[in-house]
Coordinates of C-alpha atoms in Angstrom, one line a residue:
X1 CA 281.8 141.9 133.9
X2 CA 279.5 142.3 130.7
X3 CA 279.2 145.7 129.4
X4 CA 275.3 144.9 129.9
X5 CA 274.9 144.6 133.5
X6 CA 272.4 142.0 135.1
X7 CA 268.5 144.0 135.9
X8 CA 270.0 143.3 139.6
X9 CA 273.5 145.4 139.5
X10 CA 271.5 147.9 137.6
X11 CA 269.0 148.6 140.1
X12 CA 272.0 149.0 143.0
X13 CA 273.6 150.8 140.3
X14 CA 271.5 153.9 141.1
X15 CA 272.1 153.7 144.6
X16 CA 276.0 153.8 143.6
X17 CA 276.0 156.8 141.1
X18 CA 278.1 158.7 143.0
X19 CA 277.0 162.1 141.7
X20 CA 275.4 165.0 144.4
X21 CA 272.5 165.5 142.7
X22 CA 271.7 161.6 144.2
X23 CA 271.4 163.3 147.8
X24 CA 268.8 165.9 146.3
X25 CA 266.6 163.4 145.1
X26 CA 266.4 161.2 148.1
X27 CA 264.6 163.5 150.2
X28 CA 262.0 161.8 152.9
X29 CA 264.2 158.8 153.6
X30 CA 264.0 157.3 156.9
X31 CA 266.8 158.3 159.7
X32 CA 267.9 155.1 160.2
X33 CA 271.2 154.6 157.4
X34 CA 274.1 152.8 157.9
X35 CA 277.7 153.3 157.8
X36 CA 280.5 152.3 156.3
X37 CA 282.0 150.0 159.1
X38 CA 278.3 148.2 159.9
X39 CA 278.8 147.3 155.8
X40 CA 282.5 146.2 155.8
X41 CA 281.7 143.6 158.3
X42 CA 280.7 141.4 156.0
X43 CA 283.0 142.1 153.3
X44 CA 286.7 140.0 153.5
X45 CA 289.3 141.7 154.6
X46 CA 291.6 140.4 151.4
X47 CA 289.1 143.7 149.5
X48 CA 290.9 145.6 146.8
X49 CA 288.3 148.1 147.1
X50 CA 285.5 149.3 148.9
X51 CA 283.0 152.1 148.2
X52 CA 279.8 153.1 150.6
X53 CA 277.1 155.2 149.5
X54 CA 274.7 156.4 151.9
X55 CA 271.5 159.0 151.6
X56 CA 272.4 160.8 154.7
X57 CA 269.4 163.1 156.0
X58 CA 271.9 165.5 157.6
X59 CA 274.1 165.8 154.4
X60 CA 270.8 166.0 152.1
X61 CA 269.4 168.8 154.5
X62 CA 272.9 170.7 153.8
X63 CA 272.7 170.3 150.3
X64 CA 269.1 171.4 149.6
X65 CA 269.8 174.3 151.0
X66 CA 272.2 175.0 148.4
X67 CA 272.4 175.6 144.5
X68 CA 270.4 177.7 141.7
X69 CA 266.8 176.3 141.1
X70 CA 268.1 175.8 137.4
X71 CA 271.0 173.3 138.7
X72 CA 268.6 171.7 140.7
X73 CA 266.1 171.3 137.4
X74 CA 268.9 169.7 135.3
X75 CA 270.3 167.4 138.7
X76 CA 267.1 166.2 139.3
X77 CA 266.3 165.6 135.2
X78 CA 269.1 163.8 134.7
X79 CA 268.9 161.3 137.5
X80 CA 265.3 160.3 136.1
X81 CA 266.5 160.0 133.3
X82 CA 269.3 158.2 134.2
X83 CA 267.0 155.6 136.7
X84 CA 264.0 155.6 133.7
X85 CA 267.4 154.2 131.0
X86 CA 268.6 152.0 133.7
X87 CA 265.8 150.3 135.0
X88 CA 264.5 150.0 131.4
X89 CA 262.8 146.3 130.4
X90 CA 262.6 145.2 134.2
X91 CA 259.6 145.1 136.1
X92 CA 261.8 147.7 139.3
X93 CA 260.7 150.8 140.8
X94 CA 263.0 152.7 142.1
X95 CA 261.0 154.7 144.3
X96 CA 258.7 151.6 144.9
X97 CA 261.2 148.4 145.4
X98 CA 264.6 149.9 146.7
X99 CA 263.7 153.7 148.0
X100 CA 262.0 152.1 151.1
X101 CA 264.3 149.7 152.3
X102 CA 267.8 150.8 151.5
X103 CA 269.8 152.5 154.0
X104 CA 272.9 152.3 152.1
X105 CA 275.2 150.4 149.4
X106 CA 279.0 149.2 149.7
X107 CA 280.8 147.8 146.2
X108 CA 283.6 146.2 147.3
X109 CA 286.1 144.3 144.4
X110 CA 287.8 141.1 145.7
X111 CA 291.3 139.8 144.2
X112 CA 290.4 137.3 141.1
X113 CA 291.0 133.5 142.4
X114 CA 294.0 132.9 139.6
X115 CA 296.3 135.5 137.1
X116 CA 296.0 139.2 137.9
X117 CA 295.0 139.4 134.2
X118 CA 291.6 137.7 135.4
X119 CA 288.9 140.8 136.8
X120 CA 288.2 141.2 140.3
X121 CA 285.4 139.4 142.1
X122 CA 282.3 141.7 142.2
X123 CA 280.3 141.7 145.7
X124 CA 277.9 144.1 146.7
X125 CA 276.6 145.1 150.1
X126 CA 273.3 146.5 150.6
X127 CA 272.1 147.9 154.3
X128 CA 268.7 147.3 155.1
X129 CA 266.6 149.3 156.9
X130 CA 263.0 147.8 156.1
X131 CA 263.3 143.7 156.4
X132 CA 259.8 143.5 154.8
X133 CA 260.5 145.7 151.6
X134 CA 263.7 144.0 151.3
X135 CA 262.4 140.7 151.5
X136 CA 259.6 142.3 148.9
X137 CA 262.6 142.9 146.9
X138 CA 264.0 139.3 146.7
X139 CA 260.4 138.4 146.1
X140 CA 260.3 140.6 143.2
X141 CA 263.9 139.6 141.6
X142 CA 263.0 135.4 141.7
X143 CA 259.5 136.3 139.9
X144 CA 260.8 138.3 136.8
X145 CA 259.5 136.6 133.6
X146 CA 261.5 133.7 132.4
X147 CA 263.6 134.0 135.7
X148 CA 264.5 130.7 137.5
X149 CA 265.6 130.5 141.2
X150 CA 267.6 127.7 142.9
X151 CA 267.6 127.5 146.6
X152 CA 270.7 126.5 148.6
X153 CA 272.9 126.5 152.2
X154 CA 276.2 127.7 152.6
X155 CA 276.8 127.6 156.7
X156 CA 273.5 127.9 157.6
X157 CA 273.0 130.8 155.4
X158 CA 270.0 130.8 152.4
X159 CA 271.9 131.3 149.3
X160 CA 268.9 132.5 146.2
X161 CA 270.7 131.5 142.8
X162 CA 269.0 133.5 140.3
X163 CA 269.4 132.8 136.3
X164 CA 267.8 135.5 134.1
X165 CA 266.5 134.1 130.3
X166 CA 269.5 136.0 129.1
X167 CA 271.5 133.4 130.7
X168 CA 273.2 135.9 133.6
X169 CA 273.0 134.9 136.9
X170 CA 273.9 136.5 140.4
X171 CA 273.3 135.2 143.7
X172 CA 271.5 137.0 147.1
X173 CA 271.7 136.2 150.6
X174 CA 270.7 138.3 153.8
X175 CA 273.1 138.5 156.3
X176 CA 271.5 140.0 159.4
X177 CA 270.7 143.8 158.4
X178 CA 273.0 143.3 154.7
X179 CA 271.6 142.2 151.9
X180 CA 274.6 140.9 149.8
X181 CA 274.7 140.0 146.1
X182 CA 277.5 139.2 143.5
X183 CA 277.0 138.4 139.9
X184 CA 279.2 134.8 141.1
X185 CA 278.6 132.2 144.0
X186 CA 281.7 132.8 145.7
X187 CA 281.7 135.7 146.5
X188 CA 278.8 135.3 148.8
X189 CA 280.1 132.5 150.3
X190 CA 283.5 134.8 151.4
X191 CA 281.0 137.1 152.9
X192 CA 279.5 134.7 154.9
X193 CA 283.0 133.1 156.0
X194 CA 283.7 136.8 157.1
X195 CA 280.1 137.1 158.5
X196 CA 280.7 133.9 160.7
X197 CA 284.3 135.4 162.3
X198 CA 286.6 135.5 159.3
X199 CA 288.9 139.1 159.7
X200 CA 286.7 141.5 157.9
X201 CA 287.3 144.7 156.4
X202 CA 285.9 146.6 159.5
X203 CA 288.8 145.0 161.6
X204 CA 291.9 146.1 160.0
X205 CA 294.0 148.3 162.0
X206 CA 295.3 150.6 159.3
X207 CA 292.3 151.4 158.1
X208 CA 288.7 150.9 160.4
X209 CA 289.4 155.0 162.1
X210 CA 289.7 156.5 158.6
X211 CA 287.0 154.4 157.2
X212 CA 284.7 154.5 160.1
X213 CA 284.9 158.0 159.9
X214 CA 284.6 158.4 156.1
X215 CA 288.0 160.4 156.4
X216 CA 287.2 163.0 158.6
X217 CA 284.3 163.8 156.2
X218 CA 281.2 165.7 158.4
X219 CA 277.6 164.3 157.4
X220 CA 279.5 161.5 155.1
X221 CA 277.9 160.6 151.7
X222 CA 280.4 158.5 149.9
X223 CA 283.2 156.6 151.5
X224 CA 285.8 155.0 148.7
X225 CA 288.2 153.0 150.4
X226 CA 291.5 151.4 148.4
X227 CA 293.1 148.8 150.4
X228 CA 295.8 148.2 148.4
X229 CA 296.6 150.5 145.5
X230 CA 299.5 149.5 143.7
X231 CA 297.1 146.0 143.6
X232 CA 294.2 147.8 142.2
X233 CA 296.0 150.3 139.5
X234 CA 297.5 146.7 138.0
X235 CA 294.1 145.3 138.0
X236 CA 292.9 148.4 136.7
X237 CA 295.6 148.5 134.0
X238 CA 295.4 144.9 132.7
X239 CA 291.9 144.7 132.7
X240 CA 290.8 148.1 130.7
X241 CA 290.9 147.9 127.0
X242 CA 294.7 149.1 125.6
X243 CA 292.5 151.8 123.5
X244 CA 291.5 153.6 126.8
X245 CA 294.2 155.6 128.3
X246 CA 294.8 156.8 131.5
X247 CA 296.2 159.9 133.1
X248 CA 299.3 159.5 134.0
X249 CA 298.2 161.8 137.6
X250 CA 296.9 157.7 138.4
X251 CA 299.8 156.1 138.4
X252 CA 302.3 159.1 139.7
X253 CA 301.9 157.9 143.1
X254 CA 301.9 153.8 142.3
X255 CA 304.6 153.4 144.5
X256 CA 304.6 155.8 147.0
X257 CA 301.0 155.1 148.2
X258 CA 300.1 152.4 150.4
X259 CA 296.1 152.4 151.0
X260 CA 293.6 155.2 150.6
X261 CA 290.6 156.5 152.2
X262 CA 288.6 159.1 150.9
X263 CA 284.9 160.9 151.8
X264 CA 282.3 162.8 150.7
X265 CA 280.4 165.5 152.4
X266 CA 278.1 168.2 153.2
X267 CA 278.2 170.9 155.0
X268 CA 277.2 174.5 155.7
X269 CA 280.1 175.5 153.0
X270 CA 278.8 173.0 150.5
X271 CA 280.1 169.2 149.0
X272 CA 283.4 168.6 150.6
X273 CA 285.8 166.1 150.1
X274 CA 289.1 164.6 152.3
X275 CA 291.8 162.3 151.1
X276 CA 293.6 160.2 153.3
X277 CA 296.9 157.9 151.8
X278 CA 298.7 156.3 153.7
X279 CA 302.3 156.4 152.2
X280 CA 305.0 154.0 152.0
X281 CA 308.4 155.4 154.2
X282 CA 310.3 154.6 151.3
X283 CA 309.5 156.5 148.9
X284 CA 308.3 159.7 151.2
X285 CA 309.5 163.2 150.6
X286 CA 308.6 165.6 152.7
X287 CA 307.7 169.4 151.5
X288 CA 307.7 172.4 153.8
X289 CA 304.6 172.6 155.0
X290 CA 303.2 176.2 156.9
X291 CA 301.3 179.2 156.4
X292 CA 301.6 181.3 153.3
X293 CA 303.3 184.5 153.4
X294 CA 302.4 185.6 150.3
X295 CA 299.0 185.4 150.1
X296 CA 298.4 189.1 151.5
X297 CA 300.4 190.3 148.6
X298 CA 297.6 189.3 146.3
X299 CA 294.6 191.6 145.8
X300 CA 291.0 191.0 146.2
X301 CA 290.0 190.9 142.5
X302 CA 292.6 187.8 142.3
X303 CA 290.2 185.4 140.6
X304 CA 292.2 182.4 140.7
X305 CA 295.4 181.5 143.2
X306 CA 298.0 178.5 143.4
X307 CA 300.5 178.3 145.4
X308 CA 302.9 176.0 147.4
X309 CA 306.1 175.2 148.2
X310 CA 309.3 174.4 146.6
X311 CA 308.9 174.2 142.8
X312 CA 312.4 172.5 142.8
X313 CA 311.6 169.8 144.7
X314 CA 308.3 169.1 142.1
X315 CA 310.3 169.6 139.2
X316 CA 312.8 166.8 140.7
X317 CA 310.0 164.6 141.4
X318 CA 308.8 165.3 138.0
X319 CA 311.7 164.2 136.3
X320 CA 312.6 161.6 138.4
X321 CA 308.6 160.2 137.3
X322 CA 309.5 160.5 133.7
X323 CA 311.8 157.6 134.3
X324 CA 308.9 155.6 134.6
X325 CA 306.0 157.2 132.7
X326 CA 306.3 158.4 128.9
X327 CA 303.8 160.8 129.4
X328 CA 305.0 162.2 132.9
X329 CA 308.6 162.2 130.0
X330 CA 306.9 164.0 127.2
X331 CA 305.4 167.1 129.9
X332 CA 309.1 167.2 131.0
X333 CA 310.6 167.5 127.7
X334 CA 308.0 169.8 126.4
X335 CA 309.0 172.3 129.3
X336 CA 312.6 172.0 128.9
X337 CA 312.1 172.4 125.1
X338 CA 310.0 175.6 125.7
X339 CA 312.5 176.8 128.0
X340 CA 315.6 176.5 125.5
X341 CA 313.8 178.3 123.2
X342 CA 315.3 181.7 125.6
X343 CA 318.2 179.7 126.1
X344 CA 317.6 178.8 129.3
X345 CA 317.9 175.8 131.2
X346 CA 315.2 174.3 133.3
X347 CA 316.6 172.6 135.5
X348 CA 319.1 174.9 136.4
X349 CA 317.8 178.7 134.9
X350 CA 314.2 178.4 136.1
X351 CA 313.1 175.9 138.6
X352 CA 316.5 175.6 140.3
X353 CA 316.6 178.9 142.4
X354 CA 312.8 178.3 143.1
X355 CA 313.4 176.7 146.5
X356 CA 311.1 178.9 148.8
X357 CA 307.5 179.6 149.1
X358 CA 305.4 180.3 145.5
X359 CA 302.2 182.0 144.8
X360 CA 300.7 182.1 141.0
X361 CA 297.6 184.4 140.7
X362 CA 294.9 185.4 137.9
X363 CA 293.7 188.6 138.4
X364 CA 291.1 190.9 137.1
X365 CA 291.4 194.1 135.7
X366 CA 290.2 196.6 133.3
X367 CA 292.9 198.8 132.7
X368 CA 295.7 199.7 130.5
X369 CA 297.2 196.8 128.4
X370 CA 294.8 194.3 130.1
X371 CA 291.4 196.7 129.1
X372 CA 290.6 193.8 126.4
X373 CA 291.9 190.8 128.3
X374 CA 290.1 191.8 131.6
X375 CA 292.4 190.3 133.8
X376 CA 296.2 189.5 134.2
X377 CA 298.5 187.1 136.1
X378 CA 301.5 187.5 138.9
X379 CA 304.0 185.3 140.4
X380 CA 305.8 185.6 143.5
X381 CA 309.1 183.1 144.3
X382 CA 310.8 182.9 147.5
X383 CA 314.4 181.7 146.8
X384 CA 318.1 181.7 148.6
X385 CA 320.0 181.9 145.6
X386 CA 319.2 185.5 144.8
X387 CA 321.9 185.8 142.0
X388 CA 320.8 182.4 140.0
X389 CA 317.0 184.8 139.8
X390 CA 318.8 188.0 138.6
X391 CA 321.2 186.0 136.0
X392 CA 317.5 184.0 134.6
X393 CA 315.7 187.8 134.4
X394 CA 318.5 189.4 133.1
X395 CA 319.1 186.8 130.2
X396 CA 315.3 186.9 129.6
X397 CA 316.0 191.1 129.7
X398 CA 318.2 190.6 127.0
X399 CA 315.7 188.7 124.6
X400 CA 313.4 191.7 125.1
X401 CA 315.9 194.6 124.1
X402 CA 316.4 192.6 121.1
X403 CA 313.1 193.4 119.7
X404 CA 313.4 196.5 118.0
X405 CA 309.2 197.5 118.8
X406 CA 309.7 196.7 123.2
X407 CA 311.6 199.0 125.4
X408 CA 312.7 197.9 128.2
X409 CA 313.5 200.3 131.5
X410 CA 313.8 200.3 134.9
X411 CA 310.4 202.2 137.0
X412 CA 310.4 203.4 140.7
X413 CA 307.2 201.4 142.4
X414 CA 306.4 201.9 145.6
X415 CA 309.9 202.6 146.3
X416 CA 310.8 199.5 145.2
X417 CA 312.8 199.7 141.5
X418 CA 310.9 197.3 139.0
X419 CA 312.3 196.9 135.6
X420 CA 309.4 196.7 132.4
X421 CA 308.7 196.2 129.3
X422 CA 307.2 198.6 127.3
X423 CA 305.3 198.2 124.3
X424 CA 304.6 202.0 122.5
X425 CA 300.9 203.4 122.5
X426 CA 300.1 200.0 124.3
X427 CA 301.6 200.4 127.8
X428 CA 303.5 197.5 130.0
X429 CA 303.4 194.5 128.8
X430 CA 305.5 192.6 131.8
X431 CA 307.4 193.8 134.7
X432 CA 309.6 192.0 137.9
X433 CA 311.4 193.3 141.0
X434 CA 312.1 192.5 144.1
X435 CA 309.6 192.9 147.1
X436 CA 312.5 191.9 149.7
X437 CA 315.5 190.6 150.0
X438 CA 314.6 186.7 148.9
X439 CA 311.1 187.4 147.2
X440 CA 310.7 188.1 143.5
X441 CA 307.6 188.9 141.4
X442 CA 307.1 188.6 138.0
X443 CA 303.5 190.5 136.2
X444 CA 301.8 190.0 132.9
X445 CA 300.0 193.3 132.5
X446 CA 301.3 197.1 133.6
X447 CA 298.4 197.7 136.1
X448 CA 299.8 194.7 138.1
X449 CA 303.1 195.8 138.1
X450 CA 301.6 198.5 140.6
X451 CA 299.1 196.6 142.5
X452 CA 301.6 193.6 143.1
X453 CA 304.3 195.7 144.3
X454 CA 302.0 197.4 147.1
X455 CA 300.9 196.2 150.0
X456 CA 296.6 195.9 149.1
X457 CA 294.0 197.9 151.2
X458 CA 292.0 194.9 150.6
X459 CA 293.6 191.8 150.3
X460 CA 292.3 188.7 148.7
X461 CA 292.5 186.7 152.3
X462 CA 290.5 189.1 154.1
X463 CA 287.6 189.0 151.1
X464 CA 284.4 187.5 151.9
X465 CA 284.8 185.3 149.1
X466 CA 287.9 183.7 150.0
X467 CA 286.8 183.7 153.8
X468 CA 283.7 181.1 152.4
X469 CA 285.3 179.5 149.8
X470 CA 289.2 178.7 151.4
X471 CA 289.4 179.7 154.9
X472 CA 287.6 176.4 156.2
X473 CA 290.5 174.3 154.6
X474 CA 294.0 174.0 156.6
X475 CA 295.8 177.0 156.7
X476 CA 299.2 175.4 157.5
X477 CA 299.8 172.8 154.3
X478 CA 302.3 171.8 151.6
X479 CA 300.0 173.6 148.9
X480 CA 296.8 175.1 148.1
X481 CA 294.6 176.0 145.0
X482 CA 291.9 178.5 145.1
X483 CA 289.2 180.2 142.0
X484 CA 286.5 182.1 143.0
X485 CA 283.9 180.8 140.4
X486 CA 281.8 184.0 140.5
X487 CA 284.5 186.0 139.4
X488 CA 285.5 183.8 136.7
X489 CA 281.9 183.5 135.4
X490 CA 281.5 187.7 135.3
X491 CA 284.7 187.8 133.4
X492 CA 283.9 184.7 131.3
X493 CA 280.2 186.2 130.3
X494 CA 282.2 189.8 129.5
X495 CA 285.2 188.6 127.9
X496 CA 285.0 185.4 126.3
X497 CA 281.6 183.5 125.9
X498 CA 280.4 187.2 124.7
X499 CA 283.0 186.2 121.5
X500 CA 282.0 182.3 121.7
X501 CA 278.7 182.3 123.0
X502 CA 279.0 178.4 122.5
X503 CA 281.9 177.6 124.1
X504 CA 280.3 176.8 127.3
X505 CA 276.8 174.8 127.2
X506 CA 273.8 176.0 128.9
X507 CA 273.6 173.1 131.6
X508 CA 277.4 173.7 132.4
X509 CA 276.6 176.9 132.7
X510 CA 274.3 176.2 134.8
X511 CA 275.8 173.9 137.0
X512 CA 279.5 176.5 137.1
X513 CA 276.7 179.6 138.2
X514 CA 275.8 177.5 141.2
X515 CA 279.0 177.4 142.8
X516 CA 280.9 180.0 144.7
X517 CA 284.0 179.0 144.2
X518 CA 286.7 175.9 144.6
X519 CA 289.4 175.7 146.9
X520 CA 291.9 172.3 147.4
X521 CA 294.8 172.0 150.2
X522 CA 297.2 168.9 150.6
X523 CA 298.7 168.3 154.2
X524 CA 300.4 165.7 156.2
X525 CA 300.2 165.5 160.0
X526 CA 302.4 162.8 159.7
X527 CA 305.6 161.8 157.7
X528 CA 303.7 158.6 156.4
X529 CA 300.1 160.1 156.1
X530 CA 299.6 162.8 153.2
X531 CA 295.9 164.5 153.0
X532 CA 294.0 166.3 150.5
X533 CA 291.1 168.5 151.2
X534 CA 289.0 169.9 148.5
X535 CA 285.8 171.9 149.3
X536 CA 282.6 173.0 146.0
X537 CA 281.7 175.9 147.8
X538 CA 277.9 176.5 146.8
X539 CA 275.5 179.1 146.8
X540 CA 272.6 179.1 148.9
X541 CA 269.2 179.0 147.3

């Protein structure tokens, strides 16, 4: 497509923006919005892609009862703004001509006609919920200045041809309660095929539960659907500029994932989102997946927490990625390079005793060593090969003893015997031990030597922060992230932006002091299906 859209995309454009601060702007719309399904019956079932945008009322009620008035200010700025700069040198209003009649948008991407090199075909699904404003609308497109309009059939179905002076053209046809357009002919005419009984979207098997129900999503917002991914991530890739990269996080899981569904939502938490793949059996490896054990060890001033299971398995997967991916390669070689440095071996020193359950935590304190950091980090491995973890601490032991200003000594915690090391007149710098018989810690920071090694009066699951921000995510998974943005602001604001005061910009400062916190957890309830649930926990205005 041009990198100057038609006035037409433009105007749906706003409908698609995909940013929350949409929902707080479309207050007052009517109750009556579609869904995803009523808008994938029209679109073919051979879709790449399909995304749905809706202006829920149940999802907009959620979310104006959250977030600072300031974050609201700079959301609802930056949508004008955004709608004055994109409706610029048409004669549409967006609260006039599309506010009254839309009900919701689907942009679906159908394969090109010839070489994969060629882009996807555009088409774009509007639900109407007002036939008079829509028709309004149409009225208002085939009378812009300079415009001309050619009138045709396809099956029985009004086909508007409209060519702007610029020389772009798109064509619009109402299909019942969908108002489909597409920068190309075709297009249409493949939604109307599917209209008059061709398979649709809505009727494939794998996908119409997920989809229909925005992936699990409650009061849905956004629904991106990806029919077929390794398709779309080679049309993606030959159809971007070769000066744009990409992560490589998009094309880790090119061949291991089948299609994907994934949702937007709100509810009394905040903006919520699920991920549903659907993975091929090939290429599937399972990882443990139940309850952590070692999140009660962590305190309640832990300020951020990750945590999983079986590093070695995801180093493995790592490296067996690299193959493939020079930047995956690079990461790898960076750690094992990093690694040899203490003569150590990655694969075999570090991540290969790290079999059992993990849990990485930032946490705050004020004391000792830590006074001018203001907060410190601990680790906790599970692992059956307790020797290969004393022979990787020992070695790094050794390092330590060799410089002349650390001390390094063994320290009765808890009743539990923690070896440190000491720098003089500044206190522990980093200590590890044993908790049990298969778990080890390691702790940057003396004051978390202590608090890691005892059992916390308050721990960070029974906070009231984590109880908002993670508990409403599954408990049983294959890994979990959690920060408590609150915390991390208070230490940020004492500790770091009072040194670089512009380091963080007003706005973004903004928007980070309106959330509670973050929390992410991946699942799989089946050995096929892998889910990811992330949660923007929000304060309440």
């Amino acid at each position: 497509m041009p990198a100057k859209k038609s006035k037409l995309l433009i105007a749906a454009s706003i409908v698609a923006a995909g940013s929350a601060g949409v929902y707080f702007y479309f207050q007052g719309l009517s109750q009556k919005v579609s869904n995803p399904q009523d808008s994938a019956k029209v679109v073919p079932d051979e879709a790449m892609m399909a995304a749905f945008i809706s202006p829920n009322p149940q999802a907009l009620a959620q979310l104006q009862r959250f977030g600072t008035p300031g974050a609201q200010k700079l959301v609802g700025m930056g949508l004008k703004t955004f709608q004055e700069q994109s409706l610029a040198g048409t004669q549409i209003d967006f609260e006039r001509d599309l506010k009254p009649w839309l009900g919701g948008a689907m942009v679906a991407l159908l394969p090109p006609d010839a070489a994969k090199t060629e882009p996807p075909k555009l088409l774009l699904v509007l639900s109407v919920k007002n036939k008079i404003s829509a028709w309004n609308f149409a009225n208002k497109l085939k009378s812009q200045p300079g415009a001309t309009t050619q009138e045709t059939e396809y099956k029985g179905v009004k086909i508007s041809e409209i060519a702007e002076p610029t020389g772009k053209r798109y064509s619009v046809a109402l299909l019942n309660d969908q108002l489909v357009m597409a920068p190309l002919r075709k297009p249409l005419e493949l939604a109307i095929d599917t209209f008059k009984g061709e398979p649709s979207l809505a009727t494939q098997q794998s996908t119409t539960k997920f989809f229909a129900e925005s992936a699990g999503v409650k009061n849905p917002i956004a629904t991106v659907y990806i029919a077929d991914y390794p398709a779309a991530i080679e049309q993606l890739k030959a159809n971007l500029p070769a000066d744009i990269p990409l992560p490589w996080t998009l094309f880790s899981q090119f061949k291991q994932v089948k299609s994907m569904v994934a949702g937007i939502g709100a509810d009394s938490s905040g903006l919520r989102v699920k991920t549903i793949a659907q993975l091929d059996p090939k290429f599937v490896q399972q990882n443990p997946q139940v309850p952590s054990k070692l999140l009660p060890r962590f305190p309640g001033e832990t300020i951020a927490l990750v945590g999983g299971n079986g590093l070695d398995k995801i180093w493995s997967q790592a490296t067996a990625r690299a193959k493939d991916s020079p930047e995956v390669d690079r990461g790898v070689q960076q750690v094992r390079s990093s690694f040899k440095r203490l003569d150590l071996d990655a694969d075999r020193d570090v991540f290969g005793w790290m079999n059992g359950e993990f849990a990485i935590g930032a946490i705050g304190s004020d004391r000792g060593i830590l006074s001018q950091l203001g907060m410190g980090a601990a680790m906790i491995f599970e692992t059956s090969d307790r020797p290969a973890a004393e022979a990787t601490l020992k070695k790094l032991d050794a390092i330590a003893k060799s410089n002349p200003t650390v001390s390094v000594a063994p320290r009765q915690v808890q009743g539990k015997e923690v070896t440190e090391w000491q720098i003089p007149q500044q206190g522990t710098l980093f200590g590890h031990g044993w908790l049990n018989e298969n778990s080890v810690f390691v702790a940057f920071g003396g004051p978390l030597v202590d608090v890691i090694t005892s059992t916390p009066p308050q721990p960070l699951s029974s906070s009231p922060s984590f109880q908002a921000i993670a508990t409403s995510l599954p408990q049983v998974n294959q890994g979990y992230f959690y920060i408590d943005m609150e915390k991390t602001m208070s230490w940020a604001n004492q500790y770091l932006l009072a040194v670089q005061p512009n380091l963080v910009s007003p706005p973004v400062a903004e928007l980070l002091n309106s959330l509670r916190g973050i929390s992410v957890a991946t699942a799989s309830t089946e050995p096929t299906t892998a889910q990811l649930e992330m949660l923007f926990a929000l304060k309440s205005n």
